[in-house]
Amino acid sequence: MSGKTLVVVESPAKAKTIKKILGPRYEVKASVGHVADLPQRDLGVDLERDFEPKYVVKKEKQKVVSDLKKAAGKAERVLLATDPDREGEAISWHVARLLDLDPQKPLRVHFHEITPRVIKEAVKKPTPIDQNLVDAQQARRVLDRLVGYNLSPVLSAQFRQRALSAGRVQSVALRLVTEREAEIEAFVPKEYWTLTGTFDAGARFAAELYEIDGKRVLDKKKESFLIPSEDEARAVEQEVRGVAAWRVAAVERKEKRRHALPPFTTSTLQQAASSRLGWGAGRTMRVAQRLYEGVNLGPEGPVGLITYMRTDSVRIAPEAIAEARAFIPKQYGPDYLPPKPNHFRGKKQGVQDAHEAIRPTSVQRRPEQVKPFLSDEEYRLYDLIWRRFVASQMTPAVYDQTVITVTGGRFSFRAAGSILKFDGFLRVWGRDQQEEQPLPEVDAGAPARLLELESEQHFTQPPPRYTDASLVKKMEELGIGRPSTYAPTIDTLERRAYVERQGRALVPTELGKRVIGFLVEHFPRVVAYEFTAQVEDRLDEVEEGKQPWPAVVREFYEPFTEELARVPRKTCPVCGRPLEIKVSRYGQFLGCTGYPECSYTEPLEEKKEAEPIGEDCPKCGAPLVRKWGRYGSFIACSAYPKCDYTRDEAPSTGITCPKCKEGEIVQKTSRRGKPYWRCNKQGCDFLVFDPPTEQTCPKCGWIMVKKGKREVLKCSNPDCEDYAYPNFKNRPPRGKAGGGRKKARKKGAAKKKTGPKATWADLEPFTAGLEEAERRLVVQVEGEGVPLERAAANLGVTAEEAAKLHKRAMFKLRMAYGRAKKETK
């Protein structure tokens, strides 16, 4: 590699794109994310030396570091081009440290977009590593380690459950979700009534009762209602009908302008993708990452389609504005181009304005032109980003708005309507709001006649549950977290089973409620909104060079340790010392802190004793008890093993089993957290993996199940041709296409069972049991049809590593599927 320049990036996909842009004089290698971190089993922070972190090379990255050292030894110079944010700066700093490079020398380059022009200009202007950015990331990592390392064992010991965790941002997000749920549960609806009249003042129009004696009838913000009951509504209705004369008191006409929205930031992109595409924050960022890192556009070659996607800024580069202003009049006409460029001001300036907003790298790459080179989800997100950016530089939409006020006696009715006069930026962005209906032309002072009057009952509604979009918006409003943390925070809450999804809504689980209740009681500062936002602001000050990072860590850590010391701990029954979480090769357990003087231990998870339920066994007459197994609670005979009577204890669907015609179908949960449905009658083996319905199959009469996301109705009968799952009873024997001699089998050897391979639809329900990396890879390759090399790049691993992950994931899925098949027999 003599005479070459080594460029180190984070992602293999980005490395491939940049290599093709820079040519043979450059060698581009990927660090595949972080190469060094705090140790997994130790605190890794020296509390006596100003929170000095002790970094180690991650086990899975030792080969990556070794390859980078070899490549750097042969290169003439090294450039570090990791992502242009705090985390990327810290990765460059670690790589420089491990390669014995001086971070003060010009070796850092920033690629805010992966295009030939930007990349070739950037490699000509390297800069030193920004130590302030590195320090800000170090402070965040040390803070998160101090909280997680100290707090997570306390939670596991308190709730006697493995794998519980608490984080500085994650816990505050969980508090938001649980407090919203508490608001909903405590909500008491209020009744109110509205009256709508149809008037004729030369033309017919509907108007709503607005005021009585000058007082507003309805004020939803203050929850003030003048007509709170049906009796009062009927009285007002009767009085309104008795008014002798009505007239048009006022007609207000004005022009209303709706200005273009700013281009996307990370949070607004996640919000728009949630509301328009129905995506979660994690999915949005994964697809955006692929668009940023580069897509092969055929003759044009690989190119990044959008700018860097983790940003709080709404600023746009002058050259991008110029390109958009040249494109808009040619494509849509001169009326759609404002006299001056539209500029937007972000909520925060300074450190938050380090990047541009998220935009297409070129407006000339229209979504329909690049669609053949993109997957469906890549196209949909790129189309959203492209339209938002182009629309941001267009003229406002103009409405003609009309308000008609009709008065009579002590009553005032009001009607409002509008007409879109000029669509402006909505030509590209589209109308995403319900617009008012137009009103007819009427004259002020004209007499009016009441034709119809209708009253309608309403009830106030509780606040809606958080979705990904609304939670991210709320976190941004409170100053909690930053662009890079929104999606991982929500993913962590789901992975830890603190929240679950009901449609798009995030609902706290019982475990989540208990955990946040404990944290609010014992760690009020850790989960305080203002304090968490203050820490984020202090980290921004570190990034700006205004604060030393150890001082910021100390501000948080000292009150945290005070709260930690006050938490009551479980004590050893032998010597009275506190118990703590310990780890052996068999997992976590509680052990005495006085070891080796005291060797007392106990299991972390308490074994639940059987509970009598007040019923007798129908088989032998002994008392029945409630027991707990790997799949939850069930009812069993207390005389076991002499009597083996059991029955499911699970929510009943109320649907009679189509097989035995006696039991009911109940919903159960597997040990991997996936739902399934089975008959609760002992001895009946009816089992399905999709929600059953009361609809029956027209061919065999068995019940139908809702299959897949589209809820296609399929039969639950294995003997029916419309069976929802693979039929293994009549499977054809495997054999080579075109015949051929079969391989001889050894005498006495069992004949190998054969059958058709399971499809992805069969295997997908079992993906919840995979590790995160395995699940993401196999969903892309098998579920979305993404090529393995592309999926490897999306995941940030080599093709060889991806092949191993894919093989392991598919093996696990087939084994889980095979076990499920046996249960159906």
mmCIF file with all atom_site columns, C-alpha atoms in Angstrom, residues 115-275:
data_model
loop_
_atom_site.group_PDB
_atom_site.id
_atom_site.type_symbol
_atom_site.label_atom_id
_atom_site.label_alt_id
_atom_site.label_comp_id
_atom_site.label_asym_id
_atom_site.label_entity_id
_atom_site.label_seq_id
_atom_site.pdbx_PDB_ins_code
_atom_site.Cartn_x
_atom_site.Cartn_y
_atom_site.Cartn_z
_atom_site.occupancy
_atom_site.B_iso_or_equiv
_atom_site.pdbx_formal_charge
_atom_site.auth_seq_id
_atom_site.auth_comp_id
_atom_site.auth_asym_id
_atom_site.auth_atom_id
_atom_site.pdbx_PDB_model_num
ATOM 1   C CA . THR A 1 115 ? -21.026 12.443  -2.845 1.00 0.00 ? 115 THR A CA 1
ATOM 2   C CA . PRO A 1 116 ? -17.923 12.752  -5.066 1.00 0.00 ? 116 PRO A CA 1
ATOM 3   C CA . ARG A 1 117 ? -17.710 16.550  -4.712 1.00 0.00 ? 117 ARG A CA 1
ATOM 4   C CA . VAL A 1 118 ? -17.934 16.602  -0.904 1.00 0.00 ? 118 VAL A CA 1
ATOM 5   C CA . ILE A 1 119 ? -15.622 13.633  -0.351 1.00 0.00 ? 119 ILE A CA 1
ATOM 6   C CA . LYS A 1 120 ? -12.896 14.832  -2.695 1.00 0.00 ? 120 LYS A CA 1
ATOM 7   C CA . GLU A 1 121 ? -12.971 18.287  -1.118 1.00 0.00 ? 121 GLU A CA 1
ATOM 8   C CA . ALA A 1 122 ? -12.945 16.876  2.438  1.00 0.00 ? 122 ALA A CA 1
ATOM 9   C CA . VAL A 1 123 ? -9.842  14.692  1.989  1.00 0.00 ? 123 VAL A CA 1
ATOM 10  C CA . LYS A 1 124 ? -7.933  17.799  0.892  1.00 0.00 ? 124 LYS A CA 1
ATOM 11  C CA . LYS A 1 125 ? -8.739  19.652  4.143  1.00 0.00 ? 125 LYS A CA 1
ATOM 12  C CA . PRO A 1 126 ? -8.108  17.381  7.147  1.00 0.00 ? 126 PRO A CA 1
ATOM 13  C CA . THR A 1 127 ? -8.226  18.870  10.654 1.00 0.00 ? 127 THR A CA 1
ATOM 14  C CA . PRO A 1 128 ? -7.094  17.727  14.115 1.00 0.00 ? 128 PRO A CA 1
ATOM 15  C CA . ILE A 1 129 ? -9.523  15.647  16.158 1.00 0.00 ? 129 ILE A CA 1
ATOM 16  C CA . ASP A 1 130 ? -11.854 17.904  18.129 1.00 0.00 ? 130 ASP A CA 1
ATOM 17  C CA . GLN A 1 131 ? -11.020 17.019  21.730 1.00 0.00 ? 131 GLN A CA 1
ATOM 18  C CA . ASN A 1 132 ? -14.087 18.879  23.009 1.00 0.00 ? 132 ASN A CA 1
ATOM 19  C CA . LEU A 1 133 ? -16.359 16.532  21.056 1.00 0.00 ? 133 LEU A CA 1
ATOM 20  C CA . VAL A 1 134 ? -14.406 13.542  22.378 1.00 0.00 ? 134 VAL A CA 1
ATOM 21  C CA . ASP A 1 135 ? -14.714 14.818  25.951 1.00 0.00 ? 135 ASP A CA 1
ATOM 22  C CA . ALA A 1 136 ? -18.472 15.336  25.579 1.00 0.00 ? 136 ALA A CA 1
ATOM 23  C CA . GLN A 1 137 ? -18.865 11.748  24.386 1.00 0.00 ? 137 GLN A CA 1
ATOM 24  C CA . GLN A 1 138 ? -16.604 10.475  27.177 1.00 0.00 ? 138 GLN A CA 1
ATOM 25  C CA . ALA A 1 139 ? -18.713 12.316  29.743 1.00 0.00 ? 139 ALA A CA 1
ATOM 26  C CA . ARG A 1 140 ? -21.908 10.793  28.345 1.00 0.00 ? 140 ARG A CA 1
ATOM 27  C CA . ARG A 1 141 ? -20.413 7.288   28.318 1.00 0.00 ? 141 ARG A CA 1
ATOM 28  C CA . VAL A 1 142 ? -19.033 7.574   31.848 1.00 0.00 ? 142 VAL A CA 1
ATOM 29  C CA . LEU A 1 143 ? -22.336 8.951   33.161 1.00 0.00 ? 143 LEU A CA 1
ATOM 30  C CA . ASP A 1 144 ? -24.285 6.122   31.554 1.00 0.00 ? 144 ASP A CA 1
ATOM 31  C CA . ARG A 1 145 ? -21.862 3.545   32.960 1.00 0.00 ? 145 ARG A CA 1
ATOM 32  C CA . LEU A 1 146 ? -22.009 4.982   36.492 1.00 0.00 ? 146 LEU A CA 1
ATOM 33  C CA . VAL A 1 147 ? -25.808 4.899   36.445 1.00 0.00 ? 147 VAL A CA 1
ATOM 34  C CA . GLY A 1 148 ? -26.220 1.515   34.768 1.00 0.00 ? 148 GLY A CA 1
ATOM 35  C CA . TYR A 1 149 ? -23.467 -0.290  36.702 1.00 0.00 ? 149 TYR A CA 1
ATOM 36  C CA . ASN A 1 150 ? -24.748 0.876   40.087 1.00 0.00 ? 150 ASN A CA 1
ATOM 37  C CA . LEU A 1 151 ? -28.500 1.001   39.497 1.00 0.00 ? 151 LEU A CA 1
ATOM 38  C CA . SER A 1 152 ? -29.207 -2.091  37.399 1.00 0.00 ? 152 SER A CA 1
ATOM 39  C CA . PRO A 1 153 ? -28.088 -4.580  40.121 1.00 0.00 ? 153 PRO A CA 1
ATOM 40  C CA . VAL A 1 154 ? -30.240 -2.710  42.649 1.00 0.00 ? 154 VAL A CA 1
ATOM 41  C CA . LEU A 1 155 ? -33.287 -3.172  40.384 1.00 0.00 ? 155 LEU A CA 1
ATOM 42  C CA . SER A 1 156 ? -32.554 -6.867  39.791 1.00 0.00 ? 156 SER A CA 1
ATOM 43  C CA . ALA A 1 157 ? -32.168 -7.471  43.547 1.00 0.00 ? 157 ALA A CA 1
ATOM 44  C CA . GLN A 1 158 ? -35.275 -5.430  44.389 1.00 0.00 ? 158 GLN A CA 1
ATOM 45  C CA . PHE A 1 159 ? -37.552 -7.180  41.896 1.00 0.00 ? 159 PHE A CA 1
ATOM 46  C CA . ARG A 1 160 ? -35.761 -10.553 42.017 1.00 0.00 ? 160 ARG A CA 1
ATOM 47  C CA . GLN A 1 161 ? -35.549 -10.620 38.234 1.00 0.00 ? 161 GLN A CA 1
ATOM 48  C CA . ARG A 1 162 ? -32.693 -10.894 35.793 1.00 0.00 ? 162 ARG A CA 1
ATOM 49  C CA . ALA A 1 163 ? -31.739 -8.471  33.011 1.00 0.00 ? 163 ALA A CA 1
ATOM 50  C CA . LEU A 1 164 ? -33.314 -5.342  34.502 1.00 0.00 ? 164 LEU A CA 1
ATOM 51  C CA . SER A 1 165 ? -31.629 -2.076  33.656 1.00 0.00 ? 165 SER A CA 1
ATOM 52  C CA . ALA A 1 166 ? -31.922 1.629   34.267 1.00 0.00 ? 166 ALA A CA 1
ATOM 53  C CA . GLY A 1 167 ? -30.362 4.446   32.282 1.00 0.00 ? 167 GLY A CA 1
ATOM 54  C CA . ARG A 1 168 ? -30.141 8.179   32.590 1.00 0.00 ? 168 ARG A CA 1
ATOM 55  C CA . VAL A 1 169 ? -32.294 8.940   29.504 1.00 0.00 ? 169 VAL A CA 1
ATOM 56  C CA . GLN A 1 170 ? -34.138 5.617   29.287 1.00 0.00 ? 170 GLN A CA 1
ATOM 57  C CA . SER A 1 171 ? -35.590 5.961   32.806 1.00 0.00 ? 171 SER A CA 1
ATOM 58  C CA . VAL A 1 172 ? -36.910 9.457   32.126 1.00 0.00 ? 172 VAL A CA 1
ATOM 59  C CA . ALA A 1 173 ? -38.529 8.277   28.879 1.00 0.00 ? 173 ALA A CA 1
ATOM 60  C CA . LEU A 1 174 ? -40.154 5.413   30.789 1.00 0.00 ? 174 LEU A CA 1
ATOM 61  C CA . ARG A 1 175 ? -41.442 7.921   33.341 1.00 0.00 ? 175 ARG A CA 1
ATOM 62  C CA . LEU A 1 176 ? -43.118 9.899   30.559 1.00 0.00 ? 176 LEU A CA 1
ATOM 63  C CA . VAL A 1 177 ? -44.890 6.797   29.253 1.00 0.00 ? 177 VAL A CA 1
ATOM 64  C CA . THR A 1 178 ? -46.004 5.576   32.694 1.00 0.00 ? 178 THR A CA 1
ATOM 65  C CA . GLU A 1 179 ? -47.212 9.001   33.842 1.00 0.00 ? 179 GLU A CA 1
ATOM 66  C CA . ARG A 1 180 ? -49.266 9.366   30.665 1.00 0.00 ? 180 ARG A CA 1
ATOM 67  C CA . GLU A 1 181 ? -50.807 5.950   31.339 1.00 0.00 ? 181 GLU A CA 1
ATOM 68  C CA . ALA A 1 182 ? -51.598 7.020   34.918 1.00 0.00 ? 182 ALA A CA 1
ATOM 69  C CA . GLU A 1 183 ? -53.326 10.145  33.529 1.00 0.00 ? 183 GLU A CA 1
ATOM 70  C CA . ILE A 1 184 ? -55.441 7.972   31.249 1.00 0.00 ? 184 ILE A CA 1
ATOM 71  C CA . GLU A 1 185 ? -56.376 5.566   34.059 1.00 0.00 ? 185 GLU A CA 1
ATOM 72  C CA . ALA A 1 186 ? -57.306 8.438   36.394 1.00 0.00 ? 186 ALA A CA 1
ATOM 73  C CA . PHE A 1 187 ? -59.210 10.356  33.730 1.00 0.00 ? 187 PHE A CA 1
ATOM 74  C CA . VAL A 1 188 ? -62.886 11.038  34.436 1.00 0.00 ? 188 VAL A CA 1
ATOM 75  C CA . PRO A 1 189 ? -64.780 12.062  31.269 1.00 0.00 ? 189 PRO A CA 1
ATOM 76  C CA . LYS A 1 190 ? -66.975 15.154  31.388 1.00 0.00 ? 190 LYS A CA 1
ATOM 77  C CA . GLU A 1 191 ? -70.232 15.354  29.482 1.00 0.00 ? 191 GLU A CA 1
ATOM 78  C CA . TYR A 1 192 ? -71.040 18.357  27.301 1.00 0.00 ? 192 TYR A CA 1
ATOM 79  C CA . TRP A 1 193 ? -73.454 19.194  24.494 1.00 0.00 ? 193 TRP A CA 1
ATOM 80  C CA . THR A 1 194 ? -73.204 21.220  21.296 1.00 0.00 ? 194 THR A CA 1
ATOM 81  C CA . LEU A 1 195 ? -75.955 22.735  19.149 1.00 0.00 ? 195 LEU A CA 1
ATOM 82  C CA . THR A 1 196 ? -75.662 23.082  15.383 1.00 0.00 ? 196 THR A CA 1
ATOM 83  C CA . GLY A 1 197 ? -78.133 25.162  13.400 1.00 0.00 ? 197 GLY A CA 1
ATOM 84  C CA . THR A 1 198 ? -78.770 25.275  9.663  1.00 0.00 ? 198 THR A CA 1
ATOM 85  C CA . PHE A 1 199 ? -79.503 28.854  8.518  1.00 0.00 ? 199 PHE A CA 1
ATOM 86  C CA . ASP A 1 200 ? -80.699 30.457  5.306  1.00 0.00 ? 200 ASP A CA 1
ATOM 87  C CA . ALA A 1 201 ? -79.445 33.974  4.585  1.00 0.00 ? 201 ALA A CA 1
ATOM 88  C CA . GLY A 1 202 ? -79.772 33.857  0.803  1.00 0.00 ? 202 GLY A CA 1
ATOM 89  C CA . ALA A 1 203 ? -77.825 30.602  0.910  1.00 0.00 ? 203 ALA A CA 1
ATOM 90  C CA . ARG A 1 204 ? -77.816 27.662  3.304  1.00 0.00 ? 204 ARG A CA 1
ATOM 91  C CA . PHE A 1 205 ? -74.969 27.035  5.746  1.00 0.00 ? 205 PHE A CA 1
ATOM 92  C CA . ALA A 1 206 ? -74.433 25.295  9.079  1.00 0.00 ? 206 ALA A CA 1
ATOM 93  C CA . ALA A 1 207 ? -73.211 27.155  12.176 1.00 0.00 ? 207 ALA A CA 1
ATOM 94  C CA . GLU A 1 208 ? -72.451 26.035  15.726 1.00 0.00 ? 208 GLU A CA 1
ATOM 95  C CA . LEU A 1 209 ? -73.737 27.726  18.887 1.00 0.00 ? 209 LEU A CA 1
ATOM 96  C CA . TYR A 1 210 ? -70.771 29.853  19.953 1.00 0.00 ? 210 TYR A CA 1
ATOM 97  C CA . GLU A 1 211 ? -71.906 32.191  22.780 1.00 0.00 ? 211 GLU A CA 1
ATOM 98  C CA . ILE A 1 212 ? -74.799 32.629  25.201 1.00 0.00 ? 212 ILE A CA 1
ATOM 99  C CA . ASP A 1 213 ? -75.015 36.111  26.735 1.00 0.00 ? 213 ASP A CA 1
ATOM 100 C CA . GLY A 1 214 ? -71.465 36.754  25.540 1.00 0.00 ? 214 GLY A CA 1
ATOM 101 C CA . LYS A 1 215 ? -70.041 33.660  27.269 1.00 0.00 ? 215 LYS A CA 1
ATOM 102 C CA . ARG A 1 216 ? -68.318 30.954  25.266 1.00 0.00 ? 216 ARG A CA 1
ATOM 103 C CA . VAL A 1 217 ? -70.342 27.751  25.059 1.00 0.00 ? 217 VAL A CA 1
ATOM 104 C CA . LEU A 1 218 ? -67.282 25.584  24.665 1.00 0.00 ? 218 LEU A CA 1
ATOM 105 C CA . ASP A 1 219 ? -63.702 26.088  25.894 1.00 0.00 ? 219 ASP A CA 1
ATOM 106 C CA . LYS A 1 220 ? -61.902 22.753  25.652 1.00 0.00 ? 220 LYS A CA 1
ATOM 107 C CA . LYS A 1 221 ? -58.582 24.072  26.959 1.00 0.00 ? 221 LYS A CA 1
ATOM 108 C CA . LYS A 1 222 ? -60.182 25.205  30.219 1.00 0.00 ? 222 LYS A CA 1
ATOM 109 C CA . GLU A 1 223 ? -62.728 22.342  30.106 1.00 0.00 ? 223 GLU A CA 1
ATOM 110 C CA . SER A 1 224 ? -65.464 24.934  30.548 1.00 0.00 ? 224 SER A CA 1
ATOM 111 C CA . PHE A 1 225 ? -68.863 23.919  29.159 1.00 0.00 ? 225 PHE A CA 1
ATOM 112 C CA . LEU A 1 226 ? -72.079 25.965  29.386 1.00 0.00 ? 226 LEU A CA 1
ATOM 113 C CA . ILE A 1 227 ? -74.258 22.984  28.402 1.00 0.00 ? 227 ILE A CA 1
ATOM 114 C CA . PRO A 1 228 ? -73.093 20.034  30.549 1.00 0.00 ? 228 PRO A CA 1
ATOM 115 C CA . SER A 1 229 ? -76.223 17.835  30.448 1.00 0.00 ? 229 SER A CA 1
ATOM 116 C CA . GLU A 1 230 ? -79.077 16.690  28.239 1.00 0.00 ? 230 GLU A CA 1
ATOM 117 C CA . ASP A 1 231 ? -81.691 18.561  30.294 1.00 0.00 ? 231 ASP A CA 1
ATOM 118 C CA . GLU A 1 232 ? -79.869 21.850  29.820 1.00 0.00 ? 232 GLU A CA 1
ATOM 119 C CA . ALA A 1 233 ? -79.347 21.090  26.132 1.00 0.00 ? 233 ALA A CA 1
ATOM 120 C CA . ARG A 1 234 ? -83.076 20.539  25.647 1.00 0.00 ? 234 ARG A CA 1
ATOM 121 C CA . ALA A 1 235 ? -83.867 23.790  27.492 1.00 0.00 ? 235 ALA A CA 1
ATOM 122 C CA . VAL A 1 236 ? -81.405 25.802  25.378 1.00 0.00 ? 236 VAL A CA 1
ATOM 123 C CA . GLU A 1 237 ? -82.690 24.117  22.204 1.00 0.00 ? 237 GLU A CA 1
ATOM 124 C CA . GLN A 1 238 ? -86.254 25.092  23.037 1.00 0.00 ? 238 GLN A CA 1
ATOM 125 C CA . GLU A 1 239 ? -85.227 28.693  23.753 1.00 0.00 ? 239 GLU A CA 1
ATOM 126 C CA . VAL A 1 240 ? -83.247 28.919  20.487 1.00 0.00 ? 240 VAL A CA 1
ATOM 127 C CA . ARG A 1 241 ? -86.234 27.695  18.488 1.00 0.00 ? 241 ARG A CA 1
ATOM 128 C CA . GLY A 1 242 ? -88.310 30.436  20.096 1.00 0.00 ? 242 GLY A CA 1
ATOM 129 C CA . VAL A 1 243 ? -86.082 33.323  18.916 1.00 0.00 ? 243 VAL A CA 1
ATOM 130 C CA . ALA A 1 244 ? -88.182 35.562  16.685 1.00 0.00 ? 244 ALA A CA 1
ATOM 131 C CA . ALA A 1 245 ? -85.528 37.025  14.398 1.00 0.00 ? 245 ALA A CA 1
ATOM 132 C CA . TRP A 1 246 ? -82.000 36.122  13.288 1.00 0.00 ? 246 TRP A CA 1
ATOM 133 C CA . ARG A 1 247 ? -79.551 38.208  11.324 1.00 0.00 ? 247 ARG A CA 1
ATOM 134 C CA . VAL A 1 248 ? -76.013 37.926  9.944  1.00 0.00 ? 248 VAL A CA 1
ATOM 135 C CA . ALA A 1 249 ? -74.150 40.074  12.474 1.00 0.00 ? 249 ALA A CA 1
ATOM 136 C CA . ALA A 1 250 ? -70.753 39.878  10.792 1.00 0.00 ? 250 ALA A CA 1
ATOM 137 C CA . VAL A 1 251 ? -68.927 38.350  7.829  1.00 0.00 ? 251 VAL A CA 1
ATOM 138 C CA . GLU A 1 252 ? -65.148 38.337  8.217  1.00 0.00 ? 252 GLU A CA 1
ATOM 139 C CA . ARG A 1 253 ? -63.078 37.516  5.173  1.00 0.00 ? 253 ARG A CA 1
ATOM 140 C CA . LYS A 1 254 ? -59.310 37.386  5.252  1.00 0.00 ? 254 LYS A CA 1
ATOM 141 C CA . GLU A 1 255 ? -56.436 35.795  3.431  1.00 0.00 ? 255 GLU A CA 1
ATOM 142 C CA . LYS A 1 256 ? -54.479 33.226  5.448  1.00 0.00 ? 256 LYS A CA 1
ATOM 143 C CA . ARG A 1 257 ? -51.002 32.083  4.513  1.00 0.00 ? 257 ARG A CA 1
ATOM 144 C CA . ARG A 1 258 ? -49.580 28.753  5.560  1.00 0.00 ? 258 ARG A CA 1
ATOM 145 C CA . HIS A 1 259 ? -45.805 28.853  5.323  1.00 0.00 ? 259 HIS A CA 1
ATOM 146 C CA . ALA A 1 260 ? -43.547 26.026  4.243  1.00 0.00 ? 260 ALA A CA 1
ATOM 147 C CA . LEU A 1 261 ? -42.248 23.654  6.903  1.00 0.00 ? 261 LEU A CA 1
ATOM 148 C CA . PRO A 1 262 ? -38.503 23.526  7.606  1.00 0.00 ? 262 PRO A CA 1
ATOM 149 C CA . PRO A 1 263 ? -36.459 20.584  6.306  1.00 0.00 ? 263 PRO A CA 1
ATOM 150 C CA . PHE A 1 264 ? -36.172 17.566  8.555  1.00 0.00 ? 264 PHE A CA 1
ATOM 151 C CA . THR A 1 265 ? -34.153 17.244  11.732 1.00 0.00 ? 265 THR A CA 1
ATOM 152 C CA . THR A 1 266 ? -33.720 13.797  13.275 1.00 0.00 ? 266 THR A CA 1
ATOM 153 C CA . SER A 1 267 ? -36.743 14.176  15.543 1.00 0.00 ? 267 SER A CA 1
ATOM 154 C CA . THR A 1 268 ? -39.078 15.659  12.919 1.00 0.00 ? 268 THR A CA 1
ATOM 155 C CA . LEU A 1 269 ? -38.057 12.926  10.449 1.00 0.00 ? 269 LEU A CA 1
ATOM 156 C CA . GLN A 1 270 ? -38.954 10.269  13.012 1.00 0.00 ? 270 GLN A CA 1
ATOM 157 C CA . GLN A 1 271 ? -42.264 12.026  13.715 1.00 0.00 ? 271 GLN A CA 1
ATOM 158 C CA . ALA A 1 272 ? -43.189 12.324  10.028 1.00 0.00 ? 272 ALA A CA 1
ATOM 159 C CA . ALA A 1 273 ? -42.197 8.712   9.312  1.00 0.00 ? 273 ALA A CA 1
ATOM 160 C CA . SER A 1 274 ? -44.380 7.599   12.219 1.00 0.00 ? 274 SER A CA 1
ATOM 161 C CA . SER A 1 275 ? -47.450 9.593   11.162 1.00 0.00 ? 275 SER A CA 1
#
